């Protein structure tokens, strides 16, 4: 699995955003249209926090994948986990393209959402078998925030893609095989520092960025 290629892709997207400001413009437009009643200072604060959260979400993707590979290596089950993660990266690269990749950070949000969603699927099965999660609750909660920002119907389509991938690539059986081999508490993932939430607002207060419309 070429995690270096993934890291390069993310780094290039971050550099592109610093030059283009595409994500900033999209977020700013959404807040100004959907939350115009807020004071200007509050809108600006929320815009900055949301851009920071989305950027951090994408930036954390290579570390999340590397954490999963590292956990598998330490547990001696890399032969079982690596093909699954490799297929996941190929899948989002070739098939799940609900948001155009040429949009830099914006274009990687759907990819990040799918890969992280697959890690959460693995975590749920791991917890059912061992009582220990691979992905903490705060990370799963943040994905719900990202889902809201991505907007419908794209978010639901991404959720369907995650479920379809989990079934077609036998995530359930893979995790069961890993736990049988490792025994006890199963794997232990040393995850990177969690990406901070954008602001104090609730999920319902977040704007819909309608990112799927960018691919129409």
Short mmCIF file of C-alpha atoms in Angstrom, two decimals:
data_model
loop_
_atom_site.label_atom_id
_atom_site.label_comp_id
_atom_site.label_asym_id
_atom_site.label_seq_id
_atom_site.Cartn_x
_atom_site.Cartn_y
_atom_site.Cartn_z
CA UNK A 1 0.00 0.00 0.00
CA UNK A 2 1.44 3.31 -1.12
CA UNK A 3 0.83 5.52 1.91
CA UNK A 4 3.48 7.92 0.64
CA UNK A 5 1.39 8.58 -2.46
CA UNK A 6 -1.58 9.33 -0.24
CA UNK A 7 0.52 11.67 1.91
CA UNK A 8 1.79 13.47 -1.21
CA UNK A 9 -1.75 13.86 -2.53
CA UNK A 10 -2.94 15.37 0.73
CA UNK A 11 0.08 17.67 0.99
CA UNK A 12 -0.47 18.91 -2.56
CA UNK A 13 -4.13 19.55 -1.81
CA UNK A 14 -3.25 21.58 1.27
CA UNK A 15 -0.74 23.63 -0.72
CA UNK A 16 -3.34 24.19 -3.43
CA UNK A 17 -5.86 25.43 -0.88
CA UNK A 18 -3.37 27.95 0.51
CA UNK A 19 -2.97 29.34 -3.01
CA UNK A 20 -6.56 29.11 -4.29
CA UNK A 21 -8.72 29.51 -1.20
CA UNK A 22 -11.41 27.32 -2.83
CA UNK A 23 -12.53 25.78 0.46
CA UNK A 24 -12.60 29.17 2.17
CA UNK A 25 -14.83 30.61 -0.56
CA UNK A 26 -17.28 27.70 -0.39
CA UNK A 27 -17.53 27.84 3.40
CA UNK A 28 -17.88 31.62 3.41
CA UNK A 29 -20.66 31.54 0.82
CA UNK A 30 -22.59 28.89 2.77
CA UNK A 31 -22.41 30.77 6.05
CA UNK A 32 -23.34 34.10 4.48
CA UNK A 33 -26.40 32.61 2.79
CA UNK A 34 -27.58 30.20 5.48
CA UNK A 35 -26.65 32.04 8.68
CA UNK A 36 -26.93 35.67 7.58
CA UNK A 37 -28.77 36.60 10.79
CA UNK A 38 -25.65 36.05 12.88
CA UNK A 39 -23.39 39.02 13.73
CA UNK A 40 -20.58 39.50 11.23
CA UNK A 41 -17.92 38.75 13.81
CA UNK A 42 -19.64 35.46 14.71
CA UNK A 43 -19.91 34.45 11.06
CA UNK A 44 -16.21 35.17 10.49
CA UNK A 45 -15.28 33.14 13.55
CA UNK A 46 -17.37 30.18 12.42
CA UNK A 47 -15.98 30.36 8.89
CA UNK A 48 -12.40 30.24 10.17
CA UNK A 49 -13.17 27.38 12.57
CA UNK A 50 -14.94 25.33 9.90
CA UNK A 51 -12.15 25.76 7.36
CA UNK A 52 -9.65 24.71 10.02
CA UNK A 53 -11.70 21.63 10.91
CA UNK A 54 -12.18 20.50 7.31
CA UNK A 55 -8.53 21.08 6.49
CA UNK A 56 -7.45 19.13 9.56
CA UNK A 57 -9.87 16.34 8.70
CA UNK A 58 -8.26 15.81 5.31
CA UNK A 59 -4.73 16.33 6.67
CA UNK A 60 -5.23 13.54 9.22
CA UNK A 61 -6.10 10.91 6.59
CA UNK A 62 -2.57 9.57 5.92
CA UNK A 63 -1.92 9.30 9.67
CA UNK A 64 -5.15 7.38 10.17
CA UNK A 65 -4.22 4.85 7.48
CA UNK A 66 -0.68 4.54 8.80
CA UNK A 67 -2.06 4.01 12.31
CA UNK A 68 -4.17 1.11 11.07
CA UNK A 69 -1.20 -0.43 9.25
CA UNK A 70 0.98 0.04 12.32
CA UNK A 71 -1.58 -1.63 14.57
CA UNK A 72 -1.76 -4.59 12.19
CA UNK A 73 2.04 -4.87 12.04
CA UNK A 74 2.38 -4.83 15.83
CA UNK A 75 -0.34 -7.46 16.16
CA UNK A 76 1.21 -9.65 13.46
CA UNK A 77 -1.88 -9.50 11.23
CA UNK A 78 -0.66 -7.13 8.52
CA UNK A 79 -1.31 -9.78 5.86
CA UNK A 80 -4.99 -9.66 6.75
CA UNK A 81 -5.37 -5.88 7.13
CA UNK A 82 -3.09 -4.45 4.46
CA UNK A 83 -5.06 -5.80 1.46
CA UNK A 84 -8.25 -4.35 2.91
CA UNK A 85 -6.76 -0.88 3.32
CA UNK A 86 -5.08 -1.05 -0.09
CA UNK A 87 -8.41 -1.89 -1.69
CA UNK A 88 -10.06 0.95 0.21
CA UNK A 89 -7.60 3.50 -1.13
CA UNK A 90 -7.98 2.14 -4.66
CA UNK A 91 -11.74 2.18 -4.30
CA UNK A 92 -12.02 5.81 -3.33
CA UNK A 93 -9.42 6.77 -5.92
CA UNK A 94 -11.15 5.04 -8.81
CA UNK A 95 -14.85 4.78 -8.01
CA UNK A 96 -16.02 7.18 -5.30
CA UNK A 97 -15.65 10.61 -6.80
CA UNK A 98 -18.72 12.49 -5.70
CA UNK A 99 -16.66 15.67 -5.33
CA UNK A 100 -14.12 16.44 -8.09
CA UNK A 101 -10.54 15.68 -7.02
CA UNK A 102 -9.16 18.74 -8.79
CA UNK A 103 -10.73 20.93 -6.09
CA UNK A 104 -7.87 20.21 -3.70
CA UNK A 105 -8.92 19.86 -0.07
CA UNK A 106 -12.60 20.01 -1.06
CA UNK A 107 -12.08 17.17 -3.52
CA UNK A 108 -10.52 14.94 -0.87
CA UNK A 109 -13.30 15.32 1.69
CA UNK A 110 -15.36 12.49 0.24
CA UNK A 111 -12.27 10.26 0.05
CA UNK A 112 -11.38 11.00 3.66
CA UNK A 113 -14.96 10.39 4.76
CA UNK A 114 -15.08 6.99 3.06
CA UNK A 115 -11.71 5.76 4.33
CA UNK A 116 -12.45 6.92 7.87
CA UNK A 117 -15.90 5.36 7.59
CA UNK A 118 -14.32 2.02 6.75
CA UNK A 119 -12.03 2.29 9.77
CA UNK A 120 -15.11 2.94 11.90
CA UNK A 121 -16.80 -0.14 10.41
CA UNK A 122 -13.73 -2.16 11.41
CA UNK A 123 -13.84 -0.57 14.86
CA UNK A 124 -17.50 -1.45 15.41
CA UNK A 125 -16.88 -5.13 14.61
CA UNK A 126 -13.70 -5.16 16.71
CA UNK A 127 -15.61 -3.73 19.67
CA UNK A 128 -18.42 -6.27 19.27
CA UNK A 129 -15.86 -9.07 19.52
CA UNK A 130 -13.43 -7.69 22.10
CA UNK A 131 -15.15 -4.81 23.88
CA UNK A 132 -12.39 -2.47 22.67
CA UNK A 133 -12.87 0.15 19.94
CA UNK A 134 -10.24 0.97 17.33
CA UNK A 135 -11.63 4.46 16.73
CA UNK A 136 -12.72 6.58 19.69
CA UNK A 137 -16.19 8.11 20.01
CA UNK A 138 -14.97 11.65 19.42
CA UNK A 139 -13.71 10.72 15.96
CA UNK A 140 -17.03 9.09 15.05
CA UNK A 141 -18.84 12.20 16.32
CA UNK A 142 -16.68 14.41 14.16
CA UNK A 143 -17.54 12.40 11.08
CA UNK A 144 -21.19 13.28 11.73
CA UNK A 145 -20.20 16.95 11.61
CA UNK A 146 -18.36 16.39 8.33
CA UNK A 147 -21.39 14.55 7.00
CA UNK A 148 -23.57 17.59 7.75
CA UNK A 149 -21.11 19.94 6.05
CA UNK A 150 -20.81 17.77 2.93
CA UNK A 151 -24.59 17.86 2.63
CA UNK A 152 -27.29 15.72 1.11
CA UNK A 153 -27.71 13.69 -0.99
CA UNK A 154 -23.94 13.23 -1.25
CA UNK A 155 -23.47 12.25 2.41
CA UNK A 156 -26.03 9.45 2.15
CA UNK A 157 -24.44 8.22 -1.08
CA UNK A 158 -21.09 8.07 0.67
CA UNK A 159 -22.63 6.12 3.57
CA UNK A 160 -24.07 3.63 1.07
CA UNK A 161 -20.64 3.32 -0.58
CA UNK A 162 -19.07 2.53 2.81
CA UNK A 163 -21.62 -0.19 3.57
CA UNK A 164 -21.26 -1.67 0.08
CA UNK A 165 -17.48 -1.76 0.39
CA UNK A 166 -17.63 -3.31 3.86
CA UNK A 167 -19.81 -6.12 2.55
CA UNK A 168 -18.01 -6.74 -0.73
CA UNK A 169 -14.59 -6.83 0.94
CA UNK A 170 -15.70 -8.88 3.95
CA UNK A 171 -14.68 -6.44 6.67
CA UNK A 172 -16.68 -8.43 9.22
CA UNK A 173 -14.88 -11.68 8.39
CA UNK A 174 -11.49 -9.95 8.22
CA UNK A 175 -11.83 -8.50 11.72
CA UNK A 176 -13.07 -11.83 13.05
CA UNK A 177 -10.00 -13.54 11.57
CA UNK A 178 -7.73 -10.93 13.13
CA UNK A 179 -9.29 -11.30 16.57
CA UNK A 180 -9.06 -15.09 16.43
CA UNK A 181 -5.38 -14.82 15.57
CA UNK A 182 -4.50 -12.10 18.06
CA UNK A 183 -6.85 -13.12 20.85
CA UNK A 184 -7.57 -11.15 24.01
CA UNK A 185 -8.28 -7.47 23.38
CA UNK A 186 -7.43 -7.73 19.68
CA UNK A 187 -5.50 -4.90 18.00
CA UNK A 188 -4.56 -1.58 19.57
CA UNK A 189 -4.37 1.43 17.26
CA UNK A 190 -2.12 4.32 18.21
CA UNK A 191 -4.14 7.01 16.51
CA UNK A 192 -2.86 10.50 15.69
CA UNK A 193 -4.09 13.42 17.77
CA UNK A 194 -7.80 13.93 17.13
CA UNK A 195 -8.69 16.83 14.86
CA UNK A 196 -10.33 19.53 16.94
CA UNK A 197 -13.97 20.34 16.33
CA UNK A 198 -14.48 23.56 14.41
CA UNK A 199 -16.56 25.40 16.97
CA UNK A 200 -19.08 25.19 19.77
CA UNK A 201 -22.13 25.01 17.53
CA UNK A 202 -24.29 21.88 17.40
CA UNK A 203 -24.49 19.72 14.29
CA UNK A 204 -27.88 21.24 13.44
CA UNK A 205 -26.29 24.70 13.38
CA UNK A 206 -23.69 23.77 10.78
CA UNK A 207 -24.30 24.92 7.20
CA UNK A 208 -24.81 22.52 4.30
CA UNK A 209 -21.94 23.21 1.92
CA UNK A 210 -23.72 21.24 -0.86
CA UNK A 211 -20.39 19.83 -1.98
CA UNK A 212 -22.00 17.16 -4.14
CA UNK A 213 -23.34 19.88 -6.43
CA UNK A 214 -19.75 20.69 -7.38
CA UNK A 215 -19.56 17.40 -9.26
CA UNK A 216 -22.77 17.91 -11.20
#
